Amino acid sequence: MQNISKEFPILDQYIYANTAAHGILFDRLLDWRQEHDLDYLIGGSMFKTKALQTIIDTRAAVGQFFNCKKEHVALIPNFSIGLNMLLEGLDKKHKVLLVNDDYPSLTWPFESRGFDCKYLDSTEHLERDILSAISKEKITVLAISLVQWLNGIKIDLEFLKKLKETQPELLIIADGTQFCGTESFDFDNSGIDVLGASAYKWLLAGSGNGFMLFKDTASSFFSLKTIGFNSVNADLTQKDNARFTKHFEPGHLDSLSFGSLKKSLEFLTDIGMDSISAANRELSAFALQEFSKLGVLEESVVKRKTHSTIFTIAGDQKLFDQLTHHHIICSQRGKGIRLSFHFYNTTKNIRKVIDVIKKSR
């Protein structure tokens, strides 16, 4: 991974522990984006055909990367827009299980539409509590972030798979924004019916692009109303025959943004998602061990068997200022400081963070 880090100029000056807020730009993507806009500059409308092909290729690339049929991939500007479109077509009779303090763009769309929502806390017993709530409250929809944005707790994917096997009538909607790109993931063999994600964080694709993935049977839960000329690929005769996923693409899509997503997926594939998964597991285990020794983590995080690479540590403005002073980029979230590590980070980076924490006490 050392050679790969050279793709990220920001790492020459900073310890970047803020991917949970925004991923960083790599040289290859910058080169591609400049070529794209140069083609547009000299081609004008003649560039359109190439741009349309970029969108087609991106859809196929997303499907291949996550093992989802390309016909079941919807390209969206971001997760928030995609989920709001989706929920316009979901019957209000459903009872929805949400996690307290989950990402607002996941919870608010359900609440604003008047769904009957039940809540549980993100604790070390998350999976057990989900099972209990589903049974007790007669839940029909589970909507959850695969990784919680505030404390980094990651849902057990095997649990979701078994849950779906035992309760096939349960609709499972997942926000993968804080997960996708951190480890290998096989959508078709998961327990998730609908997975949506913005790609500007761990997938390193920049702003303005995301996707939604659907299982074969997921469309039966929804009656979508969103439509536009692009939903039928500009064919006037197909107004009533739009493919389910094309309801999420009513208008033109930006080839710069979605081409960036395709380029990022190629970049991560070249590195190897197995290698990225292994690097992130190492970073997570080391950070969990060292932060636990310092006593700066929530008890619920410490008690989990495995964790993501997102850690919110106890810390005030003074500590945040010290981290910033030492060129460590992170975020203030809730009552603490959120640090998030990706494959381009090292255990040496984490040791530096720990050293700053110790000296600030």
Coordinates of C-alpha atoms in Angstrom, one line a residue:
M1 CA 0.0 0.0 0.0
Q2 CA 3.0 2.3 0.4
N3 CA 3.3 2.8 -3.4
I4 CA -0.4 3.4 -3.7
S5 CA -0.2 6.3 -1.1
K6 CA 1.8 8.2 -3.7
E7 CA -1.5 8.6 -5.7
F8 CA -2.7 10.9 -2.9
P9 CA -0.7 14.1 -2.7
I10 CA -2.6 15.2 0.4
L11 CA -0.8 12.4 2.4
D12 CA 2.5 14.2 1.9
Q13 CA 1.3 16.9 4.3
Y14 CA -1.4 15.4 6.5
I15 CA -2.5 12.3 8.3
Y16 CA -5.9 12.0 6.6
A17 CA -8.3 10.5 9.2
N18 CA -11.5 11.9 7.8
T19 CA -12.7 9.6 5.0
A20 CA -16.0 9.2 6.8
A21 CA -16.5 12.9 6.0
H22 CA -15.1 13.0 2.5
G23 CA -12.8 10.7 0.5
I24 CA -9.6 12.2 -1.1
L25 CA -8.7 12.7 -4.8
F26 CA -6.1 10.5 -6.4
D27 CA -3.9 11.5 -9.3
R28 CA -5.3 9.0 -11.8
L29 CA -8.8 10.4 -11.3
L30 CA -7.6 14.0 -11.7
D31 CA -5.9 13.0 -15.0
W32 CA -9.1 11.3 -16.3
R33 CA -11.3 14.3 -15.3
Q34 CA -9.1 16.7 -17.1
E35 CA -9.1 14.6 -20.2
H36 CA -12.9 14.3 -20.0
D37 CA -13.4 18.1 -19.9
L38 CA -10.9 18.7 -22.6
D39 CA -12.9 16.3 -24.9
Y40 CA -16.0 18.3 -24.0
L41 CA -14.2 21.6 -24.6
I42 CA -13.2 20.7 -28.2
G43 CA -16.2 18.5 -29.0
G44 CA -19.3 20.3 -27.7
S45 CA -22.4 18.4 -28.6
M46 CA -20.4 15.9 -30.6
F47 CA -19.1 14.7 -27.1
K48 CA -22.6 13.5 -26.3
T49 CA -22.3 10.0 -27.7
K50 CA -19.1 9.4 -25.7
A51 CA -20.8 10.8 -22.6
L52 CA -23.8 8.4 -22.9
Q53 CA -21.5 5.5 -23.3
T54 CA -19.7 6.5 -20.1
I55 CA -23.0 6.2 -18.2
I56 CA -23.7 2.8 -19.7
D57 CA -20.2 1.6 -18.8
T58 CA -20.5 3.0 -15.2
R59 CA -23.7 1.1 -14.6
A60 CA -22.0 -2.1 -15.7
A61 CA -19.0 -1.4 -13.6
V62 CA -21.1 -0.8 -10.5
G63 CA -22.9 -4.1 -11.1
Q64 CA -19.6 -6.0 -11.6
F65 CA -17.9 -4.5 -8.5
F66 CA -20.8 -5.4 -6.2
N67 CA -22.1 -8.5 -7.9
C68 CA -25.4 -7.1 -8.9
K69 CA -27.1 -7.4 -12.3
K70 CA -26.6 -4.2 -14.2
E71 CA -30.3 -4.1 -14.9
H72 CA -30.8 -3.8 -11.2
V73 CA -28.4 -0.9 -10.8
A74 CA -29.8 2.7 -10.6
L75 CA -27.4 5.6 -10.9
I76 CA -28.3 8.5 -8.6
P77 CA -26.6 11.8 -7.6
N78 CA -26.5 10.8 -4.0
F79 CA -28.2 8.4 -1.5
S80 CA -30.5 11.1 -0.1
I81 CA -32.2 11.7 -3.4
G82 CA -32.4 8.0 -4.2
L83 CA -34.1 7.1 -0.9
N84 CA -36.6 9.9 -1.2
M85 CA -37.6 8.7 -4.7
L86 CA -37.8 5.1 -3.5
L87 CA -40.1 5.9 -0.5
E88 CA -42.6 7.8 -2.6
G89 CA -43.5 4.3 -3.9
L90 CA -43.7 2.4 -0.6
D91 CA -47.0 1.8 1.0
K92 CA -47.5 3.7 4.3
K93 CA -48.9 0.6 6.0
H94 CA -45.4 -0.7 6.6
K95 CA -43.9 -0.6 10.1
V96 CA -40.3 0.5 10.0
L97 CA -37.4 -0.3 12.4
L98 CA -34.7 2.4 12.6
V99 CA -31.7 3.0 14.7
N100 CA -31.5 6.0 17.0
D101 CA -29.0 8.6 15.8
D102 CA -28.6 6.8 12.4
Y103 CA -27.8 9.1 9.5
P104 CA -30.6 11.7 9.1
S105 CA -30.9 11.1 5.3
L106 CA -31.9 7.5 6.2
T107 CA -34.3 8.2 9.0
W108 CA -35.9 11.6 8.1
P109 CA -37.4 10.4 4.8
F110 CA -39.4 7.7 6.6
E111 CA -40.4 10.1 9.4
S112 CA -41.5 12.9 7.1
R113 CA -43.8 10.6 5.2
G114 CA -45.6 9.4 8.3
F115 CA -44.4 5.8 8.5
D116 CA -45.0 4.0 11.7
C117 CA -41.4 4.0 13.0
K118 CA -39.9 2.1 15.9
Y119 CA -36.4 2.7 17.2
L120 CA -33.5 1.0 19.0
D121 CA -30.1 2.1 20.1
S122 CA -26.8 1.2 18.4
T123 CA -25.2 -0.9 21.1
E124 CA -23.0 -4.0 21.5
H125 CA -26.3 -6.0 21.3
L126 CA -27.5 -4.4 18.0
E127 CA -28.3 -7.7 16.2
R128 CA -30.0 -9.2 19.2
D129 CA -32.1 -6.1 19.7
I130 CA -33.1 -6.1 16.0
L131 CA -34.4 -9.6 16.2
S132 CA -36.4 -8.8 19.4
A133 CA -37.9 -5.6 17.9
I134 CA -38.9 -7.3 14.7
S135 CA -40.8 -9.9 16.6
K136 CA -42.3 -7.7 19.3
E137 CA -43.3 -4.8 17.0
K138 CA -44.3 -6.8 13.9
I139 CA -41.8 -4.9 11.8
T140 CA -42.1 -5.2 8.0
V141 CA -39.2 -2.9 7.0
L142 CA -35.7 -2.7 8.5
A143 CA -33.8 0.4 7.4
I144 CA -30.2 0.7 8.7
S145 CA -26.8 2.0 7.8
L146 CA -24.3 -0.8 7.5
V147 CA -21.9 1.3 9.4
Q148 CA -23.1 3.9 11.9
W149 CA -21.7 7.4 11.1
L150 CA -21.3 8.5 14.7
N151 CA -19.7 5.6 16.5
G152 CA -18.6 3.3 13.6
I153 CA -20.6 0.2 14.8
K154 CA -20.9 -2.1 11.8
I155 CA -23.9 -4.5 11.4
D156 CA -23.0 -8.2 11.1
L157 CA -23.6 -8.9 7.4
E158 CA -24.0 -12.6 8.1
F159 CA -26.7 -11.7 10.6
L160 CA -28.6 -9.8 7.9
K161 CA -28.3 -12.8 5.5
K162 CA -29.7 -15.2 8.1
L163 CA -32.4 -12.7 9.0
K164 CA -33.6 -12.5 5.4
E165 CA -33.5 -16.3 5.1
T166 CA -35.7 -16.8 8.1
Q167 CA -38.0 -13.8 7.4
P168 CA -38.1 -13.5 3.6
E169 CA -41.2 -11.1 3.8
L170 CA -39.1 -8.5 5.7
L171 CA -37.8 -5.7 3.4
I172 CA -34.2 -4.8 4.3
I173 CA -33.0 -1.4 3.1
A174 CA -29.4 -0.5 3.8
D175 CA -27.4 2.7 3.5
G176 CA -23.9 1.7 2.4
T177 CA -22.3 5.1 2.2
Q178 CA -20.1 4.5 5.2
F179 CA -19.4 0.9 4.1
C180 CA -19.0 0.5 0.4
G181 CA -15.4 0.6 -0.6
T182 CA -14.0 -0.5 2.8
E183 CA -14.2 -4.2 2.1
S184 CA -15.2 -6.8 -0.5
F185 CA -19.0 -7.1 -0.8
D186 CA -21.3 -9.4 -2.7
F187 CA -24.7 -7.9 -3.0
D188 CA -26.6 -10.7 -4.7
N189 CA -25.5 -13.1 -2.0
S190 CA -26.3 -10.7 0.9
G191 CA -29.5 -10.5 2.9
I192 CA -30.1 -6.9 1.7
D193 CA -33.0 -6.1 -0.7
V194 CA -32.1 -2.5 -1.4
L195 CA -28.6 -1.0 -1.0
G196 CA -28.0 2.7 -1.6
A197 CA -24.8 4.7 -1.3
S198 CA -23.2 8.0 -2.1
A199 CA -19.7 7.3 -3.5
Y200 CA -17.8 10.4 -2.4
K201 CA -16.5 8.8 0.8
W202 CA -14.8 5.4 0.9
L203 CA -15.2 4.8 -2.9
L204 CA -13.2 8.0 -3.5
A205 CA -15.3 9.0 -6.5
G206 CA -15.9 12.6 -5.7
S207 CA -19.3 14.4 -5.4
G208 CA -22.4 14.0 -7.5
N209 CA -22.5 10.2 -7.9
G210 CA -24.0 7.2 -6.1
F211 CA -26.1 4.2 -6.8
M212 CA -28.9 1.9 -5.6
L213 CA -28.8 -1.9 -6.0
F214 CA -31.9 -4.0 -6.0
K215 CA -32.6 -7.7 -5.6
D216 CA -34.9 -9.4 -8.2
T217 CA -37.9 -9.3 -5.9
A218 CA -37.4 -5.8 -4.5
S219 CA -39.5 -4.0 -7.1
S220 CA -42.6 -5.8 -5.9
F221 CA -42.6 -3.6 -2.7
F222 CA -42.7 -0.3 -4.6
S223 CA -44.9 1.6 -7.0
L224 CA -42.7 4.3 -8.4
K225 CA -44.0 7.6 -9.9
T226 CA -40.8 9.4 -10.8
I227 CA -40.2 9.4 -14.5
G228 CA -38.7 11.5 -17.3
F229 CA -37.5 11.3 -20.9
N230 CA -34.2 9.6 -19.8
S231 CA -36.2 6.9 -18.0
V232 CA -37.1 5.5 -21.4
N233 CA -33.8 6.4 -23.1
A234 CA -35.6 9.2 -25.1
D235 CA -38.0 6.8 -26.8
L236 CA -41.5 8.4 -26.9
T237 CA -43.2 5.1 -27.4
Q238 CA -42.0 3.7 -24.1
K239 CA -43.6 6.0 -21.6
D240 CA -45.4 3.2 -19.8
N241 CA -42.6 0.7 -20.0
A242 CA -39.8 2.2 -18.0
R243 CA -37.6 -0.4 -16.3
F244 CA -37.8 -0.2 -12.5
T245 CA -34.4 1.2 -12.0
K246 CA -34.8 3.8 -14.7
H247 CA -37.4 5.6 -12.6
F248 CA -34.4 6.8 -10.6
E249 CA -32.9 8.3 -13.7
P250 CA -35.6 10.6 -15.1
G251 CA -33.1 13.2 -16.5
H252 CA -29.7 13.3 -17.9
L253 CA -26.8 12.0 -15.8
D254 CA -23.4 13.9 -15.5
S255 CA -20.7 11.9 -17.4
L256 CA -18.0 13.7 -15.4
S257 CA -19.4 12.6 -12.0
F258 CA -20.4 9.1 -13.1
G259 CA -17.3 8.6 -15.1
S260 CA -15.4 9.4 -11.9
L261 CA -17.2 6.6 -10.2
K262 CA -16.3 4.2 -12.9
K263 CA -12.6 5.3 -12.7
S264 CA -12.6 4.9 -8.9
L265 CA -14.0 1.4 -9.1
E266 CA -11.3 0.5 -11.6
F267 CA -8.7 2.0 -9.3
L268 CA -9.9 0.0 -6.3
T269 CA -10.1 -3.1 -8.4
D270 CA -6.5 -2.6 -9.6
I271 CA -5.4 -2.4 -6.0
G272 CA -7.5 -5.4 -5.1
M273 CA -10.5 -5.3 -2.8
D274 CA -9.1 -8.3 -0.9
S275 CA -6.0 -6.3 -0.2
I276 CA -8.0 -3.2 0.8
S277 CA -10.2 -5.4 3.1
A278 CA -7.2 -6.9 4.8
A279 CA -5.5 -3.4 5.2
N280 CA -8.7 -2.0 6.8
R281 CA -9.1 -5.0 9.1
E282 CA -5.6 -4.4 10.3
L283 CA -6.2 -0.7 10.9
S284 CA -9.5 -1.4 12.7
A285 CA -8.1 -4.0 15.0
F286 CA -5.0 -1.9 15.9
A287 CA -7.0 1.3 16.5
L288 CA -9.6 -0.6 18.5
Q289 CA -6.9 -2.1 20.7
E290 CA -5.0 1.1 21.3
F291 CA -8.0 3.4 21.8
S292 CA -9.5 0.9 24.2
K293 CA -6.3 1.1 26.3
L294 CA -6.7 4.8 26.4
G295 CA -10.3 4.5 27.5
V296 CA -11.6 7.0 24.9
L297 CA -14.2 4.8 23.2
E298 CA -17.9 4.0 24.0
E299 CA -18.3 0.8 26.0
S300 CA -20.6 -0.5 23.3
V301 CA -17.8 -0.2 20.7
V302 CA -15.2 -1.9 22.9
K303 CA -17.5 -4.9 23.5
R304 CA -18.2 -5.6 19.9
K305 CA -16.3 -8.5 18.3
T306 CA -15.4 -6.6 15.2
H307 CA -15.6 -2.9 14.2
S308 CA -15.3 -0.6 11.2
T309 CA -12.5 1.9 10.7
I310 CA -14.6 4.7 12.1
F311 CA -13.9 5.7 15.8
T312 CA -15.4 8.5 17.8
I313 CA -13.1 9.2 20.7
A314 CA -13.8 11.3 23.8
G315 CA -12.3 14.7 23.3
D316 CA -12.9 18.4 23.6
Q317 CA -12.0 21.4 21.6
K318 CA -8.5 21.5 23.1
L319 CA -7.8 17.9 21.8
F320 CA -9.3 18.7 18.4
D321 CA -7.1 21.8 18.1
Q322 CA -4.0 19.7 19.0
L323 CA -4.8 17.1 16.4
T324 CA -5.3 19.8 13.8
H325 CA -2.1 21.5 14.9
H326 CA -0.2 18.2 14.2
H327 CA -1.7 18.0 10.7
I328 CA -4.2 15.3 11.6
I329 CA -7.4 15.9 9.7
C330 CA -10.5 14.6 11.5
S331 CA -14.1 15.8 12.5
Q332 CA -16.0 16.8 15.5
R333 CA -19.1 14.7 15.8
G334 CA -21.6 14.5 18.6
K335 CA -19.7 14.9 21.9
G336 CA -16.4 13.6 20.6
I337 CA -13.9 13.6 17.7
R338 CA -14.4 11.2 14.8
L339 CA -11.3 9.6 13.3
S340 CA -11.8 7.4 10.2
F341 CA -9.0 5.4 8.5
H342 CA -8.8 3.9 5.0
F343 CA -6.3 1.6 3.3
Y344 CA -4.0 4.6 2.5
N345 CA -3.5 5.1 6.3
T346 CA -1.0 3.2 8.4
T347 CA -0.6 2.0 11.9
K348 CA 2.1 4.6 12.2
N349 CA -0.5 7.2 11.5
I350 CA -2.6 5.8 14.3
R351 CA 0.4 5.8 16.7
K352 CA 0.8 9.5 15.9
V353 CA -2.8 10.2 16.8
I354 CA -2.4 8.2 20.1
D355 CA 0.8 10.2 20.9
V356 CA -1.1 13.5 20.5
I357 CA -3.9 12.3 22.7
K358 CA -1.5 11.3 25.5
K359 CA 0.4 14.6 25.3
S360 CA -2.9 16.5 25.5
R361 CA -4.0 15.0 28.8

